Amino acid sequence: MHYLLDQLCDLYGVLPEYRDIWGNAHHTSEAAKRALLAAMGVAAGNDVELAASLQAFERRQWQQLLPPVQVLRETARPHRIAIALPLPLREEAARYRWCVRRESGAEDCAEFSPTDLEEAGRCQLDGEDYVRRVLWLDLALEPGYHRFSIARTDAPGLRGEMSCIVAPAACYMPPATQGDGRVWGFAAQLYGVRSARNWGMGDFGDLRRMLEYCSEIGASTVLLNPLHALFPNAPEHASPYSPSNRAYFNTLYLDVEAIDEFAACPAARALVKAAQFQAQLRALRATEQVDYRGVAQLKSQVLEVLYEYFRSHHLTRNSKRAHAFRAFQSAHGASLRPQALFEALQEYFCQQDSAVWGWPVWPEAYRDPQSAEVAAFCDAHRQRVEFFEYLQWQATSQLAAAGTRSRELGLGVGVMLDLAIGVAEGGVATWMRRSLYALAASAGAPPDEINRLGQDWGLPPWIPHQLTAAAYEPFIELLRANMRDSGALRIDHVMGLRRLFWVARGLPVAEGAYVLYPFEDLLGILALESQRNGCLVIGEDLGTVPDEVRHALEPAQVLSTRLLYFERRDGGRLKHPQEYPVNAMAAVTTHDLPTLAGFWQGLDIDLRERLHLFPDDEVRNQQLVSRAEDQAQLLVALDSEGLLPPGSGLHPTAYPQMTAALAAAVYAYLARVPSKLLLVQLEDGFGVREQPNLPGTVEPMYPCWRLKMPLDLDQWPSSDYLQGIVQVLRQARPWVKQRA
């Protein structure tokens, strides 16, 4: 009964095939279909289970008067609302009342008879007849989160209600990028920023100084690596794209000395001023790679003291600052307490066994956040739980202060945060909402030229129908947390709003399949939160992008991502600057690709060969030939624009290394594109050869997410290499600041 399996896959969005980078079709195997459905919580092991699952799906569609949520477009009036109604013997006599309770509290209501509505289907289930009718709601609804309900007025008990989300047509576009506006900025790994004042890794204090530097040189934004909450008890887990929770922040980025309690607490200041502590700080600042454990140990010592001071001088006295903390707890209570409780539990179990990596290996009773044992732990360790809440309060406050500072400085965009595509299996997010995640699968990517076996990212994906059942609240929470204090948000792998490549546990990556998501709904919510938060949206749409995604993102004002390395005409020639799209963020490279200097010297190819990351010699040789061609293409492109540094000729051998003049010429070329935003990878500003992350490797193969910049932040203005790039961008993309 394969048709039952195919029918169930169609209902739950498991696609029957995908095409790889070479255009070859890969049909989803029966084993993969069954495994992916099972990962969604849909029984599909045999024909009996298939039939039962199909019946259960149909029953849900008909026995609920309304779905959990409906996303409407503000301009699409009248709004179509489908209602599944039990069919009484005398349907013409039944009377119902619909009501819209707006976010503002106002209500619009009216009565109707089902027979007055358009019929859209009938069904019989368990001996009961049902009819689906369409209510055309010709009502001007402002963008926002409303509630729609219906109830029968002539018979008790029959009632339905759903979230009714009204979305604007497009995302927010700041004045700086409207019309002919073109701005530029930096892409920086915050942890890698050096300064004479930080504690061995970049922090929120450095971020504020970076924003001030942007203001001084005419830059409008700084794109940061994801700042999501990681695992405080395991600071070496450094990948910002494998977080514990995307709705909270990594407290290692705290500027400890900027916390109010530090100035008021003699014990904390004495601890930091001690000779041994200062020696440790100097050692941490001097390392070429971030020593996450060393940084965490020093910061935790002082943060513990600051929290004790806060408790004794504020919480016990019910001060104004205590009220502010309680207000933060109240505003974030539904998710903040589980966040802090998880970190307290993880710390507790790690103290007993350092191999404990997350909730799946905790004692069984603690794997359920609603269990009596978890509640008892919270009561017994409330002070420790509140310590982690205090840290989140400080991180949120310091990030908000950076956002405020960017507006004071009149930056055209301001802080740009990065939203990772998923979360780690054993973290807070999956513990809090286990039913939302397909824990027996992970997101990844199909095979390509470099990864012939495909990629398994180890990130359990959201289950689409469970996300809808939750009225998209988890998605809304993520957007609000990451847009609240930022001027722009980059969405990693934005194609995941439409489809995501799933790999079932136990099956090879090549047997993965794409799973569909409610793209139009998610895009509408993205536009709504973007407008509400005044936040520009950039989609990371590199690689294979479905046509429907490209066609939807453009009118929604989600900027595309275009890289110099990849923007080619047929035949491999680099595109002319004027061929770049307007609604895009242009850049030379990203954190996952070689820096400009590394690319020029083929360092990434050498490194992959040394680490045996090429599937065979043929692929390596193809890469070597292609890179030589790329070098020649780049010189020809620069020469065609009159940008090639004089006296060196067109042959790549004239440039054995990437020079400051050649780097400035490359960015001058890119600065001419009409795209609204241009980013300089910070490593390119200093001629750094090593890239921040080398996909497919882990420590100690490569120091992913650990490398520091070569110069302290205060030395950036004196870097001739950086200033050469800055000057060409200031000339090509001038921006008149508009102070708040």
XYZ file of C-alpha atoms in Angstrom:
740
model
C 0.000 0.000 0.000
C 2.666 2.471 -1.067
C -0.003 4.957 -2.084
C -0.974 5.317 1.601
C 2.632 6.122 2.510
C 2.888 8.640 -0.326
C -0.418 10.209 0.676
C 0.728 10.593 4.276
C 4.053 12.090 3.158
C 2.176 14.572 1.013
C -0.009 15.623 3.954
C 2.998 16.128 6.245
C 5.262 17.754 3.659
C 7.865 15.030 3.020
C 8.866 15.583 -0.604
C 9.213 12.557 -2.908
C 12.558 13.605 -4.380
C 15.294 16.218 -4.498
C 17.876 17.244 -7.062
C 21.532 17.539 -6.112
C 23.962 20.232 -7.251
C 24.641 18.282 -10.466
C 20.934 18.105 -11.335
C 20.547 14.418 -10.509
C 17.207 13.340 -9.030
C 17.257 11.431 -5.735
C 13.995 9.711 -4.915
C 13.080 9.479 -1.248
C 13.303 5.858 -0.198
C 10.512 4.034 1.568
C 12.738 3.635 4.635
C 13.421 7.378 4.721
C 9.753 8.243 4.350
C 8.751 6.003 7.239
C 11.618 7.196 9.421
C 10.934 10.888 8.830
C 7.220 10.488 9.510
C 8.070 8.634 12.712
C 10.392 11.500 13.690
C 7.359 13.780 13.380
C 5.380 11.563 15.730
C 3.347 10.073 12.882
C 3.082 6.281 13.016
C 3.978 4.809 9.606
C 5.696 1.516 10.372
C 3.162 -0.703 8.600
C -0.055 -0.491 6.613
C -2.248 -0.578 9.703
C -0.387 2.392 11.188
C -0.522 4.240 7.877
C -4.279 3.888 7.666
C -4.723 4.937 11.288
C -2.492 7.985 10.832
C -4.410 9.066 7.740
C -7.691 8.745 9.613
C -6.305 10.724 12.538
C -5.180 13.503 10.200
C -8.576 13.673 8.523
C -10.357 13.650 11.867
C -8.354 16.662 13.064
C -9.176 18.571 9.885
C -12.912 18.072 10.285
C -13.564 17.877 13.997
C -11.947 21.242 14.751
C -14.211 24.133 13.861
C -11.154 26.300 13.244
C -7.436 25.639 12.796
C -5.060 26.756 15.588
C -3.944 29.804 13.599
C -4.498 31.629 10.348
C -2.158 34.230 8.877
C -3.949 36.835 6.774
C -2.499 39.585 4.614
C -3.539 43.117 5.423
C -4.242 43.964 1.797
C -6.019 40.725 0.880
C -9.605 41.709 1.598
C -12.014 40.089 1.996
C -10.287 37.499 4.188
C -11.109 33.848 3.534
C -11.815 31.820 6.688
C -12.749 28.145 6.342
C -14.957 26.661 9.061
C -15.573 22.921 9.570
C -19.090 22.469 10.969
C -21.062 19.441 12.098
C -24.008 19.048 9.784
C -27.321 19.145 11.690
C -30.496 17.667 10.257
C -31.853 21.173 9.662
C -28.741 23.142 8.795
C -30.756 26.112 7.586
C -32.034 26.647 11.133
C -28.590 26.729 12.788
C -27.326 30.124 13.901
C -23.731 31.117 14.650
C -21.907 34.214 15.733
C -18.403 35.175 14.689
C -16.272 37.597 16.654
C -12.898 39.226 16.074
C -11.201 40.406 19.244
C -8.524 42.789 18.056
C -5.147 43.127 19.721
C -6.293 46.548 20.905
C -9.213 44.971 22.780
C -11.912 46.192 20.383
C -14.374 43.629 19.045
C -16.258 43.129 15.786
C -19.080 40.579 15.794
C -21.942 39.420 13.606
C -24.346 36.485 13.300
C -24.609 34.170 10.325
C -26.358 31.048 9.100
C -24.129 28.310 7.603
C -26.351 28.028 4.566
C -25.502 31.627 3.722
C -21.851 30.646 3.257
C -20.058 29.052 0.327
C -19.634 25.280 0.667
C -16.108 23.914 0.222
C -16.520 20.199 0.926
C -18.277 17.503 2.944
C -17.116 14.494 4.924
C -18.517 11.683 7.074
C -16.522 10.554 10.106
C -17.604 7.967 12.658
C -21.165 8.241 11.436
C -21.220 12.034 11.714
C -21.581 14.398 8.764
C -19.443 17.531 8.437
C -19.422 20.407 6.005
C -16.699 22.969 5.352
C -17.952 26.446 4.604
C -16.108 29.640 3.749
C -16.723 32.882 5.604
C -15.531 35.899 3.611
C -14.603 38.460 6.246
C -14.729 41.891 4.636
C -13.220 43.693 7.586
C -10.316 46.156 7.738
C -7.918 44.483 10.164
C -4.718 46.267 11.144
C -1.488 44.228 11.263
C -1.222 42.419 14.570
C -2.220 39.444 16.669
C -5.984 39.097 16.955
C -8.389 36.324 18.017
C -11.186 34.985 15.838
C -13.958 32.877 17.317
C -17.263 31.375 16.312
C -19.983 29.963 18.533
C -23.400 28.522 17.915
C -26.042 30.805 19.376
C -28.990 28.411 19.286
C -27.277 25.433 20.935
C -24.818 25.355 23.843
C -21.255 24.109 23.851
C -20.224 24.359 20.188
C -17.408 26.906 19.954
C -14.108 27.424 18.128
C -11.319 29.964 18.457
C -8.023 30.612 16.725
C -5.165 33.062 16.572
C -5.708 35.447 13.669
C -2.448 37.053 12.595
C -2.664 39.918 10.124
C 0.611 40.604 8.312
C 1.761 43.639 6.314
C 2.846 43.233 2.716
C 6.583 43.623 3.317
C 9.362 43.891 5.865
C 10.712 47.163 7.253
C 13.185 49.164 5.220
C 15.117 51.858 7.128
C 15.340 55.365 5.627
C 19.049 54.848 4.939
C 18.271 52.103 2.408
C 15.169 53.603 0.827
C 15.242 55.079 -2.644
C 18.827 55.259 -3.877
C 20.262 54.770 -0.397
C 23.263 52.435 -0.240
C 25.108 51.804 3.007
C 27.985 49.660 4.206
C 29.334 48.120 7.364
C 31.322 45.270 8.873
C 30.719 41.568 9.492
C 32.504 40.711 12.729
C 32.917 37.752 15.037
C 32.358 39.512 18.347
C 34.281 36.929 20.379
C 37.389 37.588 18.246
C 37.571 41.346 18.858
C 40.674 42.294 20.814
C 40.798 45.261 23.167
C 42.918 46.432 26.058
C 39.880 46.336 28.345
C 38.055 43.095 27.570
C 38.656 39.864 29.452
C 40.062 37.730 26.659
C 37.167 37.805 24.198
C 35.073 40.520 22.616
C 32.095 41.637 24.687
C 29.178 44.048 24.677
C 31.497 46.881 25.726
C 33.588 46.259 22.616
C 30.399 46.255 20.569
C 29.582 49.766 21.755
C 33.076 50.940 20.789
C 32.733 49.281 17.374
C 29.498 51.189 16.806
C 31.243 54.436 17.716
C 34.035 53.586 15.268
C 31.419 52.973 12.567
C 29.990 56.404 13.258
C 33.431 57.977 12.906
C 34.156 56.430 9.495
C 30.698 56.531 7.878
C 29.755 52.866 8.270
C 26.139 52.071 9.090
C 26.064 48.582 10.602
C 27.910 45.698 12.219
C 26.771 42.138 11.526
C 27.653 39.913 14.480
C 27.905 36.154 14.779
C 24.836 34.655 16.499
C 24.749 35.725 20.147
C 22.352 32.962 21.197
C 22.596 31.256 24.572
C 25.096 28.399 24.508
C 26.035 26.111 27.421
C 27.580 27.997 30.385
C 28.845 24.798 31.977
C 30.608 23.806 28.730
C 32.247 27.005 27.411
C 34.309 25.048 24.857
C 31.053 24.366 22.994
C 31.778 27.469 20.980
C 29.761 27.155 17.782
C 27.233 30.000 17.724
C 25.229 28.027 15.156
C 24.598 25.158 17.568
C 23.003 27.042 20.472
C 21.030 25.891 23.454
C 18.330 28.510 22.941
C 17.916 31.161 20.241
C 15.557 33.298 22.339
C 18.223 34.193 24.961
C 21.838 35.322 24.869
C 25.334 34.037 25.550
C 26.290 35.584 28.890
C 30.018 35.166 28.167
C 29.630 38.383 26.151
C 28.856 40.345 29.313
C 31.049 43.357 29.970
C 31.440 42.527 33.657
C 32.839 45.887 34.689
C 29.862 47.685 33.079
C 27.328 45.967 35.365
C 25.963 48.472 37.902
C 26.885 46.289 40.859
C 30.578 46.327 39.901
C 30.997 50.050 40.634
C 29.153 49.645 43.942
C 30.744 46.405 45.172
C 34.163 46.762 46.878
C 34.673 42.995 47.020
C 34.284 42.601 43.251
C 36.625 45.492 42.482
C 39.234 44.190 44.919
C 39.041 40.745 43.321
C 39.640 42.174 39.847
C 42.434 44.504 40.977
C 44.375 41.670 42.619
C 47.757 41.035 40.967
C 47.030 37.397 40.168
C 43.670 38.235 38.583
C 45.251 40.973 36.469
C 47.975 38.578 35.352
C 45.326 36.102 34.250
C 43.534 38.849 32.327
C 46.725 39.816 30.518
C 47.351 36.193 29.606
C 43.811 35.754 28.242
C 44.100 38.930 26.165
C 47.434 37.817 24.726
C 46.260 34.468 23.323
C 45.815 34.098 19.548
C 42.691 32.041 20.118
C 39.882 32.615 22.594
C 40.373 30.537 25.740
C 36.675 30.131 26.462
C 37.146 28.138 29.647
C 39.662 30.616 31.018
C 37.363 33.548 30.222
C 34.392 31.748 31.760
C 36.271 30.976 34.957
C 37.331 34.584 35.531
C 33.955 36.046 34.658
C 32.043 33.567 36.801
C 34.147 34.420 39.856
C 33.186 38.068 39.648
C 29.602 37.515 38.521
C 28.973 35.347 41.570
C 30.160 38.199 43.811
C 28.069 40.768 41.938
C 24.930 38.658 42.255
C 25.433 38.239 45.988
C 25.806 41.989 46.291
C 22.640 42.463 44.236
C 20.723 40.116 46.506
C 21.895 41.701 49.732
C 21.653 45.339 48.646
C 18.680 45.279 46.297
C 16.475 42.195 46.476
C 16.390 42.113 50.259
C 15.662 45.858 50.383
C 13.147 45.807 47.528
C 14.986 48.661 45.831
C 14.192 50.319 42.522
C 16.784 48.112 40.856
C 15.157 45.060 42.395
C 11.847 46.196 40.907
C 13.508 46.400 37.487
C 14.758 42.816 37.843
C 11.332 41.574 38.951
C 9.790 43.374 35.970
C 12.241 41.595 33.654
C 11.330 38.266 35.230
C 7.637 38.993 34.828
C 7.963 40.106 31.206
C 9.951 36.996 30.239
C 8.557 34.567 32.773
C 7.069 31.960 30.435
C 10.492 31.234 28.934
C 13.009 32.855 31.298
C 12.400 30.540 34.249
C 12.834 27.352 32.169
C 15.971 28.866 30.617
C 17.536 29.535 34.010
C 16.222 26.319 35.522
C 17.809 24.283 32.749
C 21.177 25.940 33.315
C 20.968 25.298 37.055
C 20.060 21.647 36.472
C 22.791 21.164 33.875
C 25.328 22.690 36.247
C 24.103 20.459 39.078
C 24.336 17.214 37.098
C 27.698 18.168 35.571
C 29.141 18.646 39.037
C 28.298 15.000 39.648
C 29.439 13.747 36.232
C 31.382 15.994 33.854
C 30.289 13.838 30.882
C 26.670 14.996 31.177
C 26.105 16.948 27.932
C 22.394 17.774 28.104
C 18.933 16.808 29.284
C 18.708 13.534 27.278
C 21.251 12.016 29.702
C 19.829 13.516 32.888
C 17.987 11.211 35.277
C 14.644 10.325 33.676
C 12.496 12.347 36.074
C 14.266 15.592 35.176
C 13.848 15.263 31.422
C 10.308 16.584 31.713
C 10.282 20.286 32.677
C 6.782 19.840 34.144
C 7.726 16.994 36.487
C 7.374 17.178 40.250
C 11.103 16.560 40.612
C 11.960 19.598 38.483
C 9.556 21.752 40.488
C 11.120 20.533 43.722
C 14.613 21.290 42.407
C 13.520 24.806 41.484
C 12.164 25.398 44.981
C 15.294 24.021 46.626
C 17.699 25.952 44.367
C 15.715 29.108 43.705
C 18.645 31.404 44.452
C 20.810 29.590 41.894
C 18.034 29.696 39.314
C 17.668 33.431 39.869
C 21.418 33.843 39.422
C 21.061 32.652 35.808
C 18.036 34.927 35.360
C 20.145 37.818 36.640
C 22.801 37.049 34.002
C 20.196 37.052 31.231
C 18.863 40.359 32.557
C 22.324 41.867 32.295
C 22.975 40.445 28.818
C 19.644 41.737 27.545
C 20.292 45.141 29.113
C 23.782 45.484 27.640
C 22.618 44.475 24.173
C 19.743 46.966 24.473
C 22.253 49.658 25.444
C 24.238 48.901 22.276
C 21.079 49.271 20.207
C 20.310 52.579 21.914
C 23.854 53.773 21.274
C 23.600 52.985 17.559
C 20.475 55.134 17.331
C 22.129 57.956 19.259
C 25.018 57.850 16.808
C 22.667 58.058 13.850
C 23.847 54.858 12.194
C 21.731 54.030 9.181
C 21.087 50.435 10.270
C 22.867 49.744 13.577
C 23.451 46.371 15.193
C 22.705 43.414 12.907
C 22.098 40.125 14.691
C 22.228 36.671 13.133
C 19.489 34.055 13.639
C 20.866 30.510 13.488
C 18.894 27.831 11.612
C 18.456 25.547 14.626
C 19.427 24.445 18.123
C 21.510 21.701 19.705
C 19.750 18.488 20.664
C 20.471 18.636 24.389
C 19.760 22.300 25.128
C 17.069 24.459 26.651
C 14.871 24.824 23.574
C 14.343 21.098 23.028
C 13.898 20.477 26.774
C 11.209 23.152 27.039
C 9.264 22.048 23.947
C 10.217 18.465 23.225
C 7.099 17.789 21.116
C 8.034 20.649 18.766
C 11.304 19.039 17.654
C 11.990 15.969 15.527
C 14.597 14.539 17.883
C 15.072 11.431 15.731
C 16.173 13.549 12.775
C 18.476 16.457 12.102
C 18.753 19.264 9.578
C 21.464 19.167 6.959
C 22.246 19.536 3.281
C 22.345 17.139 0.312
C 25.626 16.072 -1.291
C 27.644 18.649 -3.209
C 31.103 18.994 -4.750
C 32.936 19.315 -1.429
C 30.661 17.184 0.735
C 30.011 14.202 -1.500
C 28.213 12.408 1.338
C 26.096 15.440 2.259
C 25.971 17.290 5.572
C 24.348 16.402 8.860
C 24.310 19.498 11.073
C 23.114 17.629 14.170
C 20.301 20.129 14.766
C 16.829 18.647 15.378
C 14.343 20.513 13.165
C 10.975 21.935 14.061
C 8.057 19.640 13.202
C 5.943 21.747 10.821
C 2.487 20.679 11.996
C 3.516 21.088 15.635
C 4.733 24.604 14.892
C 1.328 25.403 13.408
C -0.431 23.767 16.361
C 1.507 26.160 18.625
C 0.089 29.073 16.574
C 3.697 29.863 15.525
C 4.480 31.178 19.016
C 8.032 29.695 19.054
C 8.872 31.487 15.798
C 7.370 34.756 17.026
C 9.384 34.491 20.254
C 12.647 34.078 18.314
C 11.983 37.052 16.076
C 11.048 39.322 18.967
C 14.100 38.368 21.015
C 16.507 38.970 18.139
C 14.820 42.035 16.625
C 14.001 43.913 19.810
C 17.295 45.791 20.091
C 18.771 45.342 16.623
C 18.464 47.381 13.458
C 18.725 44.365 11.180
C 18.457 40.591 11.359
C 20.235 38.110 9.123
C 18.359 34.823 8.834
C 20.724 31.921 8.314
C 19.601 29.498 5.577
C 16.435 31.490 4.886
C 15.288 28.720 2.512
C 14.452 26.795 5.686
C 11.301 28.888 5.988
C 10.114 27.038 2.883
C 11.844 23.658 3.067
C 14.571 22.005 5.129
C 16.661 18.942 4.364
C 15.979 16.303 7.023
C 18.230 13.341 7.780
C 16.666 10.497 9.766
C 18.793 9.061 12.552
C 20.493 5.850 11.425
C 20.240 6.584 7.700
C 23.001 8.032 5.494
C 22.760 11.740 4.680
C 22.223 10.979 0.994
C 18.924 9.322 1.992
C 17.627 12.523 3.488
C 14.623 14.383 2.121
C 13.246 17.890 2.017
C 10.348 18.681 4.338
C 8.016 21.589 3.610
C 7.159 24.364 6.078
C 4.264 26.897 6.013
C 6.341 29.404 4.073
C 3.702 32.065 3.384
C 2.632 32.114 7.028
C 6.195 32.377 8.348
C 7.058 35.075 5.827
C 3.996 37.062 6.893
C 4.957 36.855 10.569
C 8.510 37.862 9.658
C 7.155 40.990 7.934
C 4.928 41.807 10.913
C 7.719 41.575 13.494
C 10.125 43.394 11.178
C 7.750 46.359 10.902
C 6.984 46.381 14.626
C 10.623 46.357 15.623
C 11.894 48.633 12.839
C 14.254 45.850 11.779
C 15.705 45.287 8.316
C 15.742 41.599 7.267
C 18.467 39.869 5.258
C 18.087 36.293 4.068
C 21.133 34.068 3.692
C 20.048 32.446 0.429
C 23.306 30.954 -0.817
C 23.298 27.621 -2.590
C 20.300 25.958 -4.194
C 17.314 28.227 -3.720
C 13.813 27.185 -4.858
C 12.301 29.600 -7.371
C 9.268 30.185 -5.154
C 11.562 31.417 -2.376
C 13.335 33.918 -4.626
C 10.013 35.139 -6.026
C 8.540 35.623 -2.538
C 11.501 37.279 -0.807
C 11.879 40.114 -3.304
C 8.394 41.677 -2.861
C 8.578 40.992 0.871
C 11.672 43.256 1.038
C 13.892 40.525 2.454
C 17.352 41.355 1.149
C 19.141 38.595 -0.718
C 22.784 37.702 0.015
C 25.189 38.020 -2.918
C 28.870 37.090 -2.701
C 31.590 38.215 -5.081
C 32.931 34.656 -5.138
C 29.657 33.250 -6.468
C 28.149 35.982 -8.659
C 29.062 34.708 -12.115
C 27.792 34.940 -15.660
C 27.499 31.879 -17.860
C 31.012 30.756 -18.572
C 32.301 31.666 -15.126
C 33.058 35.362 -15.624
C 32.427 37.620 -12.652
C 29.281 39.663 -12.946
C 29.567 43.344 -13.721
C 28.702 45.443 -10.625
C 25.492 46.711 -12.248
C 24.248 43.119 -12.600
C 23.837 42.738 -8.844
C 20.257 43.108 -7.547
C 19.222 46.227 -5.673
C 17.491 44.462 -2.797
C 20.546 42.591 -1.617
C 23.405 42.523 0.851
C 26.654 42.214 -1.094
C 29.903 40.864 0.354
C 33.118 39.221 -0.768
C 32.911 36.279 1.620
C 31.363 34.910 4.836
C 32.566 33.238 8.019
C 32.268 29.775 6.367
C 34.337 30.683 3.314
C 37.962 31.710 2.810
C 38.892 35.288 3.553
C 39.978 37.396 0.599
C 43.648 36.848 1.456
C 43.105 33.130 2.082
C 41.155 32.773 -1.151
C 43.871 34.498 -3.159
C 46.575 32.212 -1.826
C 44.436 29.057 -1.935
C 44.910 28.552 1.790
C 41.504 26.893 2.106
C 42.422 24.330 -0.575
C 45.754 23.586 1.110
C 44.009 23.229 4.452
C 41.340 20.878 3.148
C 44.006 18.747 1.502
C 46.047 18.618 4.703
C 42.969 17.605 6.702
C 41.883 15.017 4.096
C 38.560 16.761 3.517
C 38.486 16.246 -0.240
C 36.635 13.089 -1.282
C 39.277 12.368 -3.932
C 42.211 13.887 -5.817
C 40.008 14.782 -8.780
C 37.942 17.183 -6.698
C 41.091 18.755 -5.242
C 42.604 19.194 -8.696
C 39.393 20.773 -9.982
C 39.515 23.223 -7.096
C 43.135 24.153 -7.888
C 42.356 24.799 -11.543
C 39.202 26.752 -10.700
C 41.055 28.927 -8.210
C 43.696 29.904 -10.769
C 40.885 30.836 -13.149
C 39.160 32.801 -10.384
C 42.292 34.851 -9.757
C 42.562 35.756 -13.427
C 38.838 36.562 -13.626
C 39.104 38.894 -10.650
C 42.037 40.818 -12.134
C 40.235 41.154 -15.459
C 37.103 42.414 -13.702
C 39.099 45.007 -11.742
C 40.874 46.124 -14.876
C 37.583 46.522 -16.757
C 36.454 48.972 -14.052
C 39.764 50.851 -14.031
C 40.493 49.691 -10.497
C 43.551 47.490 -10.912
C 46.518 48.906 -8.966
C 48.942 50.441 -11.489
C 52.108 48.804 -12.681
C 51.407 45.162 -11.852
C 49.764 43.749 -14.967
C 46.962 41.224 -15.348
C 48.790 38.017 -14.517
C 48.074 36.568 -11.045
C 51.790 35.901 -10.523
C 52.219 39.662 -10.169
C 50.403 39.304 -6.844
C 51.901 36.396 -4.867
C 49.884 37.655 -1.884
C 46.795 39.770 -1.370
C 48.089 43.283 -0.862
C 46.354 46.192 0.833
C 46.032 47.992 -2.518
C 44.539 44.948 -4.243
C 42.109 44.345 -1.360
C 40.975 47.980 -1.535
C 40.463 47.586 -5.285
C 38.306 44.497 -4.773
C 36.095 46.347 -2.309
C 35.972 49.391 -4.587
C 34.642 47.068 -7.300
C 32.010 45.652 -4.964
C 31.095 49.115 -3.679
C 29.798 49.975 -7.154
C 27.001 47.412 -7.040
C 23.494 48.901 -6.666
C 22.744 46.602 -3.731
C 21.455 48.492 -0.720
C 23.941 46.995 1.739
C 27.608 46.018 1.521
C 29.538 44.233 4.261
C 33.277 44.030 4.788
C 34.319 40.806 6.475
C 36.468 42.139 9.309
C 39.208 39.612 8.591
C 39.543 41.153 5.116
C 40.156 44.525 6.733
C 43.435 43.251 8.181
C 44.547 40.822 5.489
C 43.857 37.812 7.709
C 44.278 34.535 5.825
C 42.492 32.160 8.200
C 38.690 31.949 8.049
C 36.603 31.969 11.274
C 35.033 28.568 10.606
C 35.990 25.626 8.422
C 32.834 23.535 7.860
C 33.299 19.819 8.269
C 35.929 20.145 10.999
C 35.987 20.158 14.772
C 38.614 20.847 17.395
C 41.529 20.117 17.241
C 41.408 19.797 13.418
C 40.754 23.518 13.108
C 40.136 26.274 15.685
C 36.588 27.052 14.570
C 35.005 30.069 16.276
C 38.166 30.848 18.250
C 40.463 33.022 16.139
C 41.075 36.608 17.226
C 41.692 39.729 15.178
C 45.377 40.723 14.855
C 44.899 44.268 16.236
C 43.247 45.758 19.302
C 40.089 47.723 18.627
C 41.772 51.016 19.492
C 44.442 50.321 16.854
C 42.001 49.942 13.960
C 42.255 53.617 12.884
C 46.024 53.214 12.488
C 45.796 50.148 10.216
C 46.748 51.203 6.675
C 45.241 47.967 5.340
C 41.851 48.666 6.908
C 41.910 52.371 6.144
C 42.489 51.680 2.449
C 39.218 49.739 2.294
C 37.396 52.268 4.473
C 38.365 55.162 2.239
C 37.061 53.590 -0.970
C 33.778 52.704 0.722
C 33.342 56.170 2.180
C 33.777 57.650 -1.277
C 31.506 55.177 -3.055
C 28.802 54.949 -0.406
C 28.655 58.185 1.592
C 26.072 58.284 4.368
C 24.814 61.395 6.127
C 24.128 60.464 9.726
C 20.689 61.081 11.164
C 20.933 61.321 14.913
C 18.028 60.144 17.034
